[in-house]
Every structure is written in C-alpha cells, then in structure tokens.
PDB file of C-alpha atoms and ligand atoms in Angstrom:
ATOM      1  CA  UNK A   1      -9.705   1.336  -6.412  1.00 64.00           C
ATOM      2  CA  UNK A   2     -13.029  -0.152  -6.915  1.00 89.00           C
ATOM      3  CA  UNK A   3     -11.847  -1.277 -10.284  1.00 94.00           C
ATOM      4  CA  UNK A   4      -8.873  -3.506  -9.044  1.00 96.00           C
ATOM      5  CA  UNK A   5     -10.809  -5.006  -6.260  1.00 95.00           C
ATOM      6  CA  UNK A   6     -13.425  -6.314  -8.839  1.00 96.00           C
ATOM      7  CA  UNK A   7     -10.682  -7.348 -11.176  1.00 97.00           C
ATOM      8  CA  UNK A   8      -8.942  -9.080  -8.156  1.00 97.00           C
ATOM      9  CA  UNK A   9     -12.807 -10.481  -7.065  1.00 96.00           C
ATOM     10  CA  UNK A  10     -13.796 -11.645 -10.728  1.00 97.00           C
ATOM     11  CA  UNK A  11      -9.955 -13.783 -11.413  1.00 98.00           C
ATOM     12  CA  UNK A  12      -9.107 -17.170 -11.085  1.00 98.00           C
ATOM     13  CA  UNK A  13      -5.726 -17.507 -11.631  1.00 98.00           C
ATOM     14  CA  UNK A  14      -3.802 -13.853 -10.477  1.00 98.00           C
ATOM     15  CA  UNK A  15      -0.313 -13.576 -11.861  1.00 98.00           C
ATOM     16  CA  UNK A  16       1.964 -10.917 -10.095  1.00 98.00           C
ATOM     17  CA  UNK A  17       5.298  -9.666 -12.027  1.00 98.00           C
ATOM     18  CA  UNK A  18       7.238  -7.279  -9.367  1.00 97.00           C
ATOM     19  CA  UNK A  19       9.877  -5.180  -9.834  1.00 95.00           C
ATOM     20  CA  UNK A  20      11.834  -2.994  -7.660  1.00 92.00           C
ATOM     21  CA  UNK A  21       9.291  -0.736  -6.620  1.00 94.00           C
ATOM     22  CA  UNK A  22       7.757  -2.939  -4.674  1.00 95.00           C
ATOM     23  CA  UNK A  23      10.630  -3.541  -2.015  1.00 93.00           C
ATOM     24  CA  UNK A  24      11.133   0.329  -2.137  1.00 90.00           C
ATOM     25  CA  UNK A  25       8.745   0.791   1.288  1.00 89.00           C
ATOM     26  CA  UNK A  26      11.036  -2.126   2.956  1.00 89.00           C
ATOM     27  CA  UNK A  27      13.729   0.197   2.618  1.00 86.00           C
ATOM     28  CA  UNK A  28      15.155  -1.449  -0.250  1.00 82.00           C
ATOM     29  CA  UNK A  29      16.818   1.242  -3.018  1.00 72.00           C
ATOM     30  CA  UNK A  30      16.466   0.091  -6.333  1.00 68.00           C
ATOM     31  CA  UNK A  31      19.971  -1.462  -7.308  1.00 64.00           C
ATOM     32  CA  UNK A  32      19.641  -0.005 -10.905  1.00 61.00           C
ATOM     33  CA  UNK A  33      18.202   3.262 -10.597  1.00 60.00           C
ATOM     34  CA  UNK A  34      20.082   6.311  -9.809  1.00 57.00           C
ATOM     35  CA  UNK A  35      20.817   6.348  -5.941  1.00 58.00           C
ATOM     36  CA  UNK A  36      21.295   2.541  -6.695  1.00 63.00           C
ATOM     37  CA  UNK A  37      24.102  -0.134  -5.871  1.00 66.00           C
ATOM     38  CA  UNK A  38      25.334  -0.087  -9.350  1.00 65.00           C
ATOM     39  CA  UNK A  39      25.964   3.541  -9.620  1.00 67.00           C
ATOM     40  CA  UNK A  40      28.807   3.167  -7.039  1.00 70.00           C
ATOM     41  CA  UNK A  41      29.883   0.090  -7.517  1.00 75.00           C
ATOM     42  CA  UNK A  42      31.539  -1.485 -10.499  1.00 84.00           C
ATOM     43  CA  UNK A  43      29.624  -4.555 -11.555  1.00 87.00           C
ATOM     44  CA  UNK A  44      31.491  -7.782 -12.007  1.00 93.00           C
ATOM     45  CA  UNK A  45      30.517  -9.345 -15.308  1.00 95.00           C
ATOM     46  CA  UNK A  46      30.135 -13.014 -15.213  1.00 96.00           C
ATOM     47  CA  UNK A  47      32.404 -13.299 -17.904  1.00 97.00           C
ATOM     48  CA  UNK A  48      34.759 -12.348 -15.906  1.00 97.00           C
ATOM     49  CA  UNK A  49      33.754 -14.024 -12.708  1.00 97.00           C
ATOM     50  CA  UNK A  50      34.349 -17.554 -14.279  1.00 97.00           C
ATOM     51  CA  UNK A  51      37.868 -16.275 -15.640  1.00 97.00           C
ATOM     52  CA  UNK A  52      39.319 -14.522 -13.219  1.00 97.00           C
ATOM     53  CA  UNK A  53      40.490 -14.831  -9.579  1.00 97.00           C
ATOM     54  CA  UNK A  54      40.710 -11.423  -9.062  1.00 97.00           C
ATOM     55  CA  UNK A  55      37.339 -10.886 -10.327  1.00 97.00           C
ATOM     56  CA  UNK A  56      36.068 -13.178  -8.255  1.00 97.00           C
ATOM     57  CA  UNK A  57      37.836 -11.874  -5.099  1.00 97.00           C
ATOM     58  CA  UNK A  58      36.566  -8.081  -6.125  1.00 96.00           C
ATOM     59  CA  UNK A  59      32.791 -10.379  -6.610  1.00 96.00           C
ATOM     60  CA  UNK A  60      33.262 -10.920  -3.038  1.00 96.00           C
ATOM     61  CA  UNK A  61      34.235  -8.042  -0.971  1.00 94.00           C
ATOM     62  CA  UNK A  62      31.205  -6.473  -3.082  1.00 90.00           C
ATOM     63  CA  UNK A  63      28.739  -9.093  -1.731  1.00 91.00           C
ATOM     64  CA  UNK A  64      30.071  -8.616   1.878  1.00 91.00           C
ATOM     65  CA  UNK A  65      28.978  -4.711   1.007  1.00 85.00           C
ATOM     66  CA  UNK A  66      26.053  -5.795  -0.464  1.00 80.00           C
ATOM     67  CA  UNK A  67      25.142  -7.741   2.634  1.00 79.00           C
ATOM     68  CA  UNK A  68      26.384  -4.909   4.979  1.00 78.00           C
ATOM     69  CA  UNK A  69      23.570  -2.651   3.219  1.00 69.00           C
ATOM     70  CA  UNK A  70      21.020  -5.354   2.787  1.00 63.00           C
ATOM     71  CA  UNK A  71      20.790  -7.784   5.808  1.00 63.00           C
ATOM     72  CA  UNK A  72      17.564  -6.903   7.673  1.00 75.00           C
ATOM     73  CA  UNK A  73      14.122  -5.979   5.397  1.00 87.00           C
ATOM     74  CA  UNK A  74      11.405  -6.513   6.257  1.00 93.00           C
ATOM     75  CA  UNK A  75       7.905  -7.380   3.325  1.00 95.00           C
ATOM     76  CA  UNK A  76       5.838  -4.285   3.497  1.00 95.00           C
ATOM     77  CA  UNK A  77       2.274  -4.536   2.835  1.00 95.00           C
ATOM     78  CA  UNK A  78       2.755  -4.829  -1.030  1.00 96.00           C
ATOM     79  CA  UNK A  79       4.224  -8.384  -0.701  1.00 97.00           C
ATOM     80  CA  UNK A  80       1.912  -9.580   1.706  1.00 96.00           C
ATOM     81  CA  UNK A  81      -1.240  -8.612  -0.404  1.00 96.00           C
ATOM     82  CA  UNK A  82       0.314 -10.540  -3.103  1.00 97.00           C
ATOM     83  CA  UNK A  83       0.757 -13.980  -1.194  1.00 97.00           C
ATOM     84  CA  UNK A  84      -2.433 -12.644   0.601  1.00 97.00           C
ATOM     85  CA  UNK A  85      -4.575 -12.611  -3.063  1.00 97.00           C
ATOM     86  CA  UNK A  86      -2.543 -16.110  -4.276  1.00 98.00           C
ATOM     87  CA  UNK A  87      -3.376 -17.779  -0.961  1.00 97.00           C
ATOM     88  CA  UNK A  88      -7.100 -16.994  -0.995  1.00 96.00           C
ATOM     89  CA  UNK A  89      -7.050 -17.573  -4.634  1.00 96.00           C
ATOM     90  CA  UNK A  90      -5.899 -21.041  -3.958  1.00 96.00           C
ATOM     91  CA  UNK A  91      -3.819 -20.365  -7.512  1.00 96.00           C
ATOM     92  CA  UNK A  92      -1.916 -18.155  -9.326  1.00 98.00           C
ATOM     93  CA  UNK A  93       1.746 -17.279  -9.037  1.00 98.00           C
ATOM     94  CA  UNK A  94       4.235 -14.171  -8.732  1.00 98.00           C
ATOM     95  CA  UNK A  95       6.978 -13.103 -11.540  1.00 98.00           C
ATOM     96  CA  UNK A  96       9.621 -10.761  -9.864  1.00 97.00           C
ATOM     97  CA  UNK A  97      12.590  -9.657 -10.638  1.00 94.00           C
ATOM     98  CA  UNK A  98      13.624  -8.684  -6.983  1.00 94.00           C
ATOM     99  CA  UNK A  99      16.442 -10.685  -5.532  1.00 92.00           C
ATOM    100  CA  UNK A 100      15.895  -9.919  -1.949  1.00 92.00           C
ATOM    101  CA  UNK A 101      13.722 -13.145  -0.930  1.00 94.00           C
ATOM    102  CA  UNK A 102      11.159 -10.898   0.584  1.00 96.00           C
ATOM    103  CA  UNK A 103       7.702 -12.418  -1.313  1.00 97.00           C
ATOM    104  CA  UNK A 104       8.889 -15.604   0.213  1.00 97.00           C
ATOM    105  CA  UNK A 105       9.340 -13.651   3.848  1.00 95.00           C
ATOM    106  CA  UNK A 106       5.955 -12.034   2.768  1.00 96.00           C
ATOM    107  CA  UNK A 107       4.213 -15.534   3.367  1.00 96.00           C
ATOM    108  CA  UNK A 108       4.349 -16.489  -0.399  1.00 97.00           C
ATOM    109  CA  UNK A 109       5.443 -20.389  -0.788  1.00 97.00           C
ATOM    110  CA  UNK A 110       8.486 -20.914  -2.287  1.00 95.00           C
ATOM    111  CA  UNK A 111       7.165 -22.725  -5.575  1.00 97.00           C
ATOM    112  CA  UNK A 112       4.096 -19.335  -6.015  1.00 98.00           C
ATOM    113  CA  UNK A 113       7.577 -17.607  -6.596  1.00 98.00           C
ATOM    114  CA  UNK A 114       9.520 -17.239  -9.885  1.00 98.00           C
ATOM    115  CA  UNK A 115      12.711 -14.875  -9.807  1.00 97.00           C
ATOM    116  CA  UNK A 116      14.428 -14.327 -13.247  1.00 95.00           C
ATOM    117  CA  UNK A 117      17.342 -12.580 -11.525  1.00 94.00           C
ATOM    118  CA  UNK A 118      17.900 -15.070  -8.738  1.00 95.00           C
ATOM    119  CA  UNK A 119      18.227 -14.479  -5.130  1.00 94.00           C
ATOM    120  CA  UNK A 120      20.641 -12.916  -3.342  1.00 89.00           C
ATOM    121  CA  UNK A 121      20.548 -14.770   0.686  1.00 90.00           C
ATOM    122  CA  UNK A 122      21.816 -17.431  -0.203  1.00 93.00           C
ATOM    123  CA  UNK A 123      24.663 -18.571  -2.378  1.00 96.00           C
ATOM    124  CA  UNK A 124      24.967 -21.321  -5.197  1.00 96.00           C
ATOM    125  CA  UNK A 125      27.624 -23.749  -6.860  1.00 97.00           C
ATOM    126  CA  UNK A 126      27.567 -22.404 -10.248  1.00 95.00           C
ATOM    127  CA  UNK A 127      28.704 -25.883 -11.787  1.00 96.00           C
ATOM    128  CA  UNK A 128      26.503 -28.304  -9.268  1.00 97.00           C
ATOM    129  CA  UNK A 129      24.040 -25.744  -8.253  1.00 94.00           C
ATOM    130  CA  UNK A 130      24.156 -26.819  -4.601  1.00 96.00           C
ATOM    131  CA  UNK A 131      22.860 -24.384  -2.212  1.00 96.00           C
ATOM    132  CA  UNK A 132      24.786 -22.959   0.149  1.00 96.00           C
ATOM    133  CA  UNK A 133      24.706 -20.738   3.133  1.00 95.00           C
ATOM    134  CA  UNK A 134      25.818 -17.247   2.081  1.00 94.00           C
ATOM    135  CA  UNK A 135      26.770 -15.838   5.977  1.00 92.00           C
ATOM    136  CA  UNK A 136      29.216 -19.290   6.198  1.00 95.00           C
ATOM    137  CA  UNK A 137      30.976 -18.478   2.661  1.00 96.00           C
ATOM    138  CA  UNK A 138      31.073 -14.695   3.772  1.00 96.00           C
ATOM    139  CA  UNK A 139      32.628 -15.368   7.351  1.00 96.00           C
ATOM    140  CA  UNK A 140      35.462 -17.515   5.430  1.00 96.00           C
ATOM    141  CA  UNK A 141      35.971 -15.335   2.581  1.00 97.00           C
ATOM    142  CA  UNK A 142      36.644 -12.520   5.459  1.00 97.00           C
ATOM    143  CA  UNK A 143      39.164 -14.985   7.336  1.00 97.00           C
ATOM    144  CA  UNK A 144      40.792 -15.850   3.855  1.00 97.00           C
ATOM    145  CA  UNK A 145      40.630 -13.651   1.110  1.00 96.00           C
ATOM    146  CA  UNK A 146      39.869 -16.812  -0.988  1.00 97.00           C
ATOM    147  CA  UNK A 147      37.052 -17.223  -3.295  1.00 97.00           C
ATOM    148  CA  UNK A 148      34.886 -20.028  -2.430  1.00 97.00           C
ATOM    149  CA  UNK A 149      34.678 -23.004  -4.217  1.00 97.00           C
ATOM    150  CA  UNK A 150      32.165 -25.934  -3.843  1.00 97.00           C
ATOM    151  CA  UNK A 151      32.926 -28.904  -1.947  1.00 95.00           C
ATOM    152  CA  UNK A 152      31.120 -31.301  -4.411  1.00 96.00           C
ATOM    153  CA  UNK A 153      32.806 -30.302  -7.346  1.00 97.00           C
ATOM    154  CA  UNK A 154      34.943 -27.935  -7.370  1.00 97.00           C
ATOM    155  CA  UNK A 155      32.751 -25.361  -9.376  1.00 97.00           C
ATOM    156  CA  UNK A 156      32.829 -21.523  -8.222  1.00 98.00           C
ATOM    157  CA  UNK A 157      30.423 -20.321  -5.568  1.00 98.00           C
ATOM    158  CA  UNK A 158      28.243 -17.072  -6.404  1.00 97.00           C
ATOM    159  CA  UNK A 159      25.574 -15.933  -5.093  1.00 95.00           C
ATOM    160  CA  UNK A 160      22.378 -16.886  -6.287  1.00 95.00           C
ATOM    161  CA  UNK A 161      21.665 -13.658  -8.181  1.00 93.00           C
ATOM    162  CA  UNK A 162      21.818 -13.502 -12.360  1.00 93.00           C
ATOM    163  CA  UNK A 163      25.461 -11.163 -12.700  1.00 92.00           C
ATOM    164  CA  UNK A 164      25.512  -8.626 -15.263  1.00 90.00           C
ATOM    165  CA  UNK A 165      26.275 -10.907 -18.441  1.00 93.00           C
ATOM    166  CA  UNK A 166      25.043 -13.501 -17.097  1.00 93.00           C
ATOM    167  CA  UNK A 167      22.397 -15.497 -19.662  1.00 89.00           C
ATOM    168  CA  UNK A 168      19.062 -15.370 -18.108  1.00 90.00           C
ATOM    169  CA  UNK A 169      17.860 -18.607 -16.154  1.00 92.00           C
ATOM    170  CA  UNK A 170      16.226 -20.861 -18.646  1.00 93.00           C
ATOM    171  CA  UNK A 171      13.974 -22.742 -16.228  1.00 94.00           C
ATOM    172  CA  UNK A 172      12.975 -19.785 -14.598  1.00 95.00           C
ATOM    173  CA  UNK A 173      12.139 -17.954 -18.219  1.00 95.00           C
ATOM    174  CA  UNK A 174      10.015 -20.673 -19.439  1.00 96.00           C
ATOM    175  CA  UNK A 175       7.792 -21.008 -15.543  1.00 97.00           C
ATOM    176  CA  UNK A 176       7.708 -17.049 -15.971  1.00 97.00           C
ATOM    177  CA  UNK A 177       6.265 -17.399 -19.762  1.00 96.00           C
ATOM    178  CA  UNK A 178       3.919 -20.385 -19.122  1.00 97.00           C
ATOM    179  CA  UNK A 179       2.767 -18.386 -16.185  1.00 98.00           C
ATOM    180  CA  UNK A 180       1.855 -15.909 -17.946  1.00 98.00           C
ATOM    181  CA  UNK A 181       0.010 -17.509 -20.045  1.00 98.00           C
ATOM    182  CA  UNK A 182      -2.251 -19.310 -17.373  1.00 98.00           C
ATOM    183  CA  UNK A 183      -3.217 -15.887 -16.145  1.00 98.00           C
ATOM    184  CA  UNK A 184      -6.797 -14.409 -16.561  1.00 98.00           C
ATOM    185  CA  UNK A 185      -5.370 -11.070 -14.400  1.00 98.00           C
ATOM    186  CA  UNK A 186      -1.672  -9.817 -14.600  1.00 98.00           C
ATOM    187  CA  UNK A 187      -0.794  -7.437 -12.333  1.00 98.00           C
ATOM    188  CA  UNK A 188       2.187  -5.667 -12.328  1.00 97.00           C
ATOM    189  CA  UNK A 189       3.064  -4.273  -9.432  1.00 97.00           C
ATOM    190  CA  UNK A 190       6.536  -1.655  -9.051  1.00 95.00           C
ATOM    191  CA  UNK A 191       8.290  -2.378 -12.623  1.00 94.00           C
ATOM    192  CA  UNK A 192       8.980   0.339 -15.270  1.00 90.00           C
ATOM    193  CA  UNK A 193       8.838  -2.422 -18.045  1.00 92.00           C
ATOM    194  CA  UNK A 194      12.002  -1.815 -19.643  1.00 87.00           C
ATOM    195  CA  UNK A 195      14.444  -4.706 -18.916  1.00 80.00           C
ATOM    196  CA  UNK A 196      13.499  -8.201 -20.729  1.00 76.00           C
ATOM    197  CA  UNK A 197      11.616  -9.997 -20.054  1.00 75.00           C
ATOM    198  CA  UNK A 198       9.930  -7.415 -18.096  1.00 76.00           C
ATOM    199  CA  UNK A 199       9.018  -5.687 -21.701  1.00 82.00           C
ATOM    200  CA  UNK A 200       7.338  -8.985 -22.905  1.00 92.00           C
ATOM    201  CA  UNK A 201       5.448 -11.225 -20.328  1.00 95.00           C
ATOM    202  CA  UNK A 202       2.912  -8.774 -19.986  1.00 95.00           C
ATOM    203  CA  UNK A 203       2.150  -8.214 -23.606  1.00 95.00           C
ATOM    204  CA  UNK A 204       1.891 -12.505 -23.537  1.00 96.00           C
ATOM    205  CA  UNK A 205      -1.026 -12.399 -20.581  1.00 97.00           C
ATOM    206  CA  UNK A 206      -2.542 -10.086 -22.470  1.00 97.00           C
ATOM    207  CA  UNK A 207      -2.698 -11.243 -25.953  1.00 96.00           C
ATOM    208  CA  UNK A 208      -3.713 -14.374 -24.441  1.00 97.00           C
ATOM    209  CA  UNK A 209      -6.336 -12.835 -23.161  1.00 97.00           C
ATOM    210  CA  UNK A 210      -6.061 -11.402 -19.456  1.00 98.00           C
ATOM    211  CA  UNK A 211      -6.575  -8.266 -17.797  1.00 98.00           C
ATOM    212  CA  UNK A 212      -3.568  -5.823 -17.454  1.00 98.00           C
ATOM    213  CA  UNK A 213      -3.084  -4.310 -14.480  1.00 98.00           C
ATOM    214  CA  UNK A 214      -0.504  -1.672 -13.803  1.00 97.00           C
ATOM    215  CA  UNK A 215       0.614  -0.417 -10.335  1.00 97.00           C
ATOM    216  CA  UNK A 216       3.772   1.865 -10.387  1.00 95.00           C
ATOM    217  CA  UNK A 217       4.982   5.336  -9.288  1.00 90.00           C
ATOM    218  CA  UNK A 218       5.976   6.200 -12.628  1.00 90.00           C
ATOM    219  CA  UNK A 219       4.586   5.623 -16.158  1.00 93.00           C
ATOM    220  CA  UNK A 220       5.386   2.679 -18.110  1.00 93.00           C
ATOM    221  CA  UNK A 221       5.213   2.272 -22.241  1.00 91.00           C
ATOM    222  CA  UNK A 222       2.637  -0.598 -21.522  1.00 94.00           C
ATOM    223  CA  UNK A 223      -0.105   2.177 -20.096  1.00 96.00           C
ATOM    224  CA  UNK A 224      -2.067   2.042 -22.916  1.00 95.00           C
ATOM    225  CA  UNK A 225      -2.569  -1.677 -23.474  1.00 95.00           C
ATOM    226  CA  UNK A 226      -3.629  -1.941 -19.663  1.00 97.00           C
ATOM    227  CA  UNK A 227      -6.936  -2.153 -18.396  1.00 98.00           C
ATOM    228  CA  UNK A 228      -6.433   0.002 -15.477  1.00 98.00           C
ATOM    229  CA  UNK A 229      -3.401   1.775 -14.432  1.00 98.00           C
ATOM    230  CA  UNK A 230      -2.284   3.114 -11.420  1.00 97.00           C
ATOM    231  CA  UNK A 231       0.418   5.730 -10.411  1.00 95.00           C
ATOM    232  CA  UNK A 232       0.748   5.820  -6.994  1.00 93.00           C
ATOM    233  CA  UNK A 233       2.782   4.045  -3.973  1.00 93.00           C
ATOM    234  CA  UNK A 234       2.031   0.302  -3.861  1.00 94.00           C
ATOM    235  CA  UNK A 235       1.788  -0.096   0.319  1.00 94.00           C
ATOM    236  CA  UNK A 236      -0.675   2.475  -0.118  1.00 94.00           C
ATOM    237  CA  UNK A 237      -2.997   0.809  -2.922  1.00 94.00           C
ATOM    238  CA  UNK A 238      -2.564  -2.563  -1.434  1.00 93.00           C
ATOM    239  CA  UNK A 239      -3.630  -0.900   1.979  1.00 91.00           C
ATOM    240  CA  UNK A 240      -7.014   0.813   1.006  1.00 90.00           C
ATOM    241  CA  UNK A 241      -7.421  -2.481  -0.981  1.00 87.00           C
ATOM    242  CA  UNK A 242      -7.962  -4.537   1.998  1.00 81.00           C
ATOM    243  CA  UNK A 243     -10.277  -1.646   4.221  1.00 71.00           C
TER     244      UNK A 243
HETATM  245 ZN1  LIG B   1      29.423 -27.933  -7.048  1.00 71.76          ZN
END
C-alpha cells in the first residue's frame, strides 16, 4: 500500500483507465461477464440498428430493461479517489470503459473523463449527435412503440453507448491514446485487459515511460510489465489509501 501512495505522491500527471470492476461495489454487474446483461439478453448489432425497424424497436424495449436494472448507483469510494487524486493533482485524466456516468457523479469534471464505449444516461442523434434526454425518449417509446428519431435531422436516436459492431469512437480513441502518453503513472483500476483498446493503452504509458499500476480482483496478462500489482477489491485499496 505504501508503494502506491508514493507512486501516487511522486506523479504529476495520473492517468486512470477503469473497467468494470470498478462500478462492481455500486452495485453495478459487469454487462459482459457471466451473471452479466449480455448473457440474457440478445445484443442488437449496430448493423442492424441502422437497417432495421424492428431492430431498433427490440434496441428499445432492451434499453427500457436496461434502465429498469440500472437507474439509481451510486460512485463508491473507487471513483471518488480517482477524481479525488486528479483534483489534487490539478492534472491528469481518467480512461474508462464504463458507461454508467458514475466518475462524472464521483466529482470527476466532465472533460478529466474519456469513455471509449459511450454513456448510457443519456441518449444521442446518431447522424447530428445532438444530445438528448434518455427518460423523455423512453416515456414516448412506451406510449408509442416507435423508435425515436431526431428532430433536427431525422437521424436515429440511440443511446449514447458504442453497440456491439459498432466502430469505436475516433475522437475518444485518439484523447484516450494521447492521454496515455502524457502520463508519468497509469493506473488501472478494475479491467482484465482483454478488450481493445484496453490490451494496448497501457503498454503505450509504459513504453513511454510511466509507471504501471494494476488494481484488479483477478490477474491480468499485463502483471508482469507492471510496477506494482494489486489483487484485491478496489473500495478497499482506495480506502486504506486515504487513512
Ligand atoms: Zn439529428
């Protein structure tokens, strides 16, 4: 523990890449693993969200699900250290791949955040990109069985999450990289690694020259390169961190 709080002491510019194990103490399962979403619910590929209406009207009555199961988290103390470290730090930034807005709920500014699979409160114009309330697109969807479409432009409204299929946001990808370069400590906090560009951004901090942090309930294939690993619950590291 010593070790991490000296790393965290010694940096200048932390860099945070989450995954789902971070959002597990809110309560949150991880979509992807096995008592996840996906395993009992079909995913709609985007492909087939932009061709088809009944795709799109399955997309929907998933999201209202989704929702159902998903309304009212709360940050745990994992995402509060994190825009706890970043805020003293006066610098550095967080990489997740969590969709559920709560770094941001955590305390962490809006533009300290980078999410390479989107964001699922709210909901976007796919063509326009104009944000829009999810609960208003839900309420009508429930009244009319009709997928949204945006007001501006006609475009498709989805939520603001990257679908299976869907090519990975480009903007996002190239923050997330040039992040991860401008980091002197990368910390990855509640990812297994596997999914790109989980497998790569860390191997980029560190060839560039930063410390590698790993904190994760499970072993990762990264283990080795890092400086210091830890398997064990996040709320609780972050927790004796701070006493
Ligand atoms: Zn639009």
């Amino acid at each position: 523990m010593n070790v991490l709080k000296n790393f965290i002491s010694d940096c200048k510019y932390p860099v945070f890449f989450t995954g789902a194990g971070i959002s597990t103490d809110s309560g949150i399962p991880d979509f992807r693993g096995p008592k996840g979403f996906w395993k009992n619910n079909t995913p709609i590929y985007y492909q087939d969200f932009v061709s088809s209406e009944e795709s799109r009207i399955k997309y929907w009555e998933q999201s209202i699900n989704f929702k159902r199961n998903f309304g009212s988290f709360l940050p745990n103390e994992g995402h509060k250290a994190v825009s706890k470290i970043i805020s003293e730090k006066k610098q550095g930034h967080c990489i997740t791949q969590n969709v559920d807005n709560l770094h941001q709920e955590g305390g962490l500014p809006d533009n300290d955040v980078t999410e390479i699979h989107g964001n699922a409160t709210f909901a976007i114009c796919i063509k326009c990109k104009t944000k829009i309330d999810l609960e208003l697109i839900h309420d009508e969807f429930k009244k009319t069985q009709i997928p949204p479409v945006c007001s501006n432009c006609n475009g498709f409204i989805k939520t603001a999450t990257i679908s299976f299929g869907q090519p990975m946001p480009q903007e996002e990808m190239q923050r997330a990289q040039l992040e991860s370069l401008k980091a002197d400590l990368f910390i990855v906090v509640g990812s297994s690694l596997v999914v790109y560009p989980a497998a790569s951004l860390p191997l980029v901090a560190k060839e560039n020259g930063a410390k590698l942090v790993i904190i994760n309930n499970e072993k990762t294939d990264f283990d080795n390169l890092a400086d210091l690993v830890i398997n064990d619950s996040i709320t609780k590291t972050f927790e004796e961190l701070f006493i």
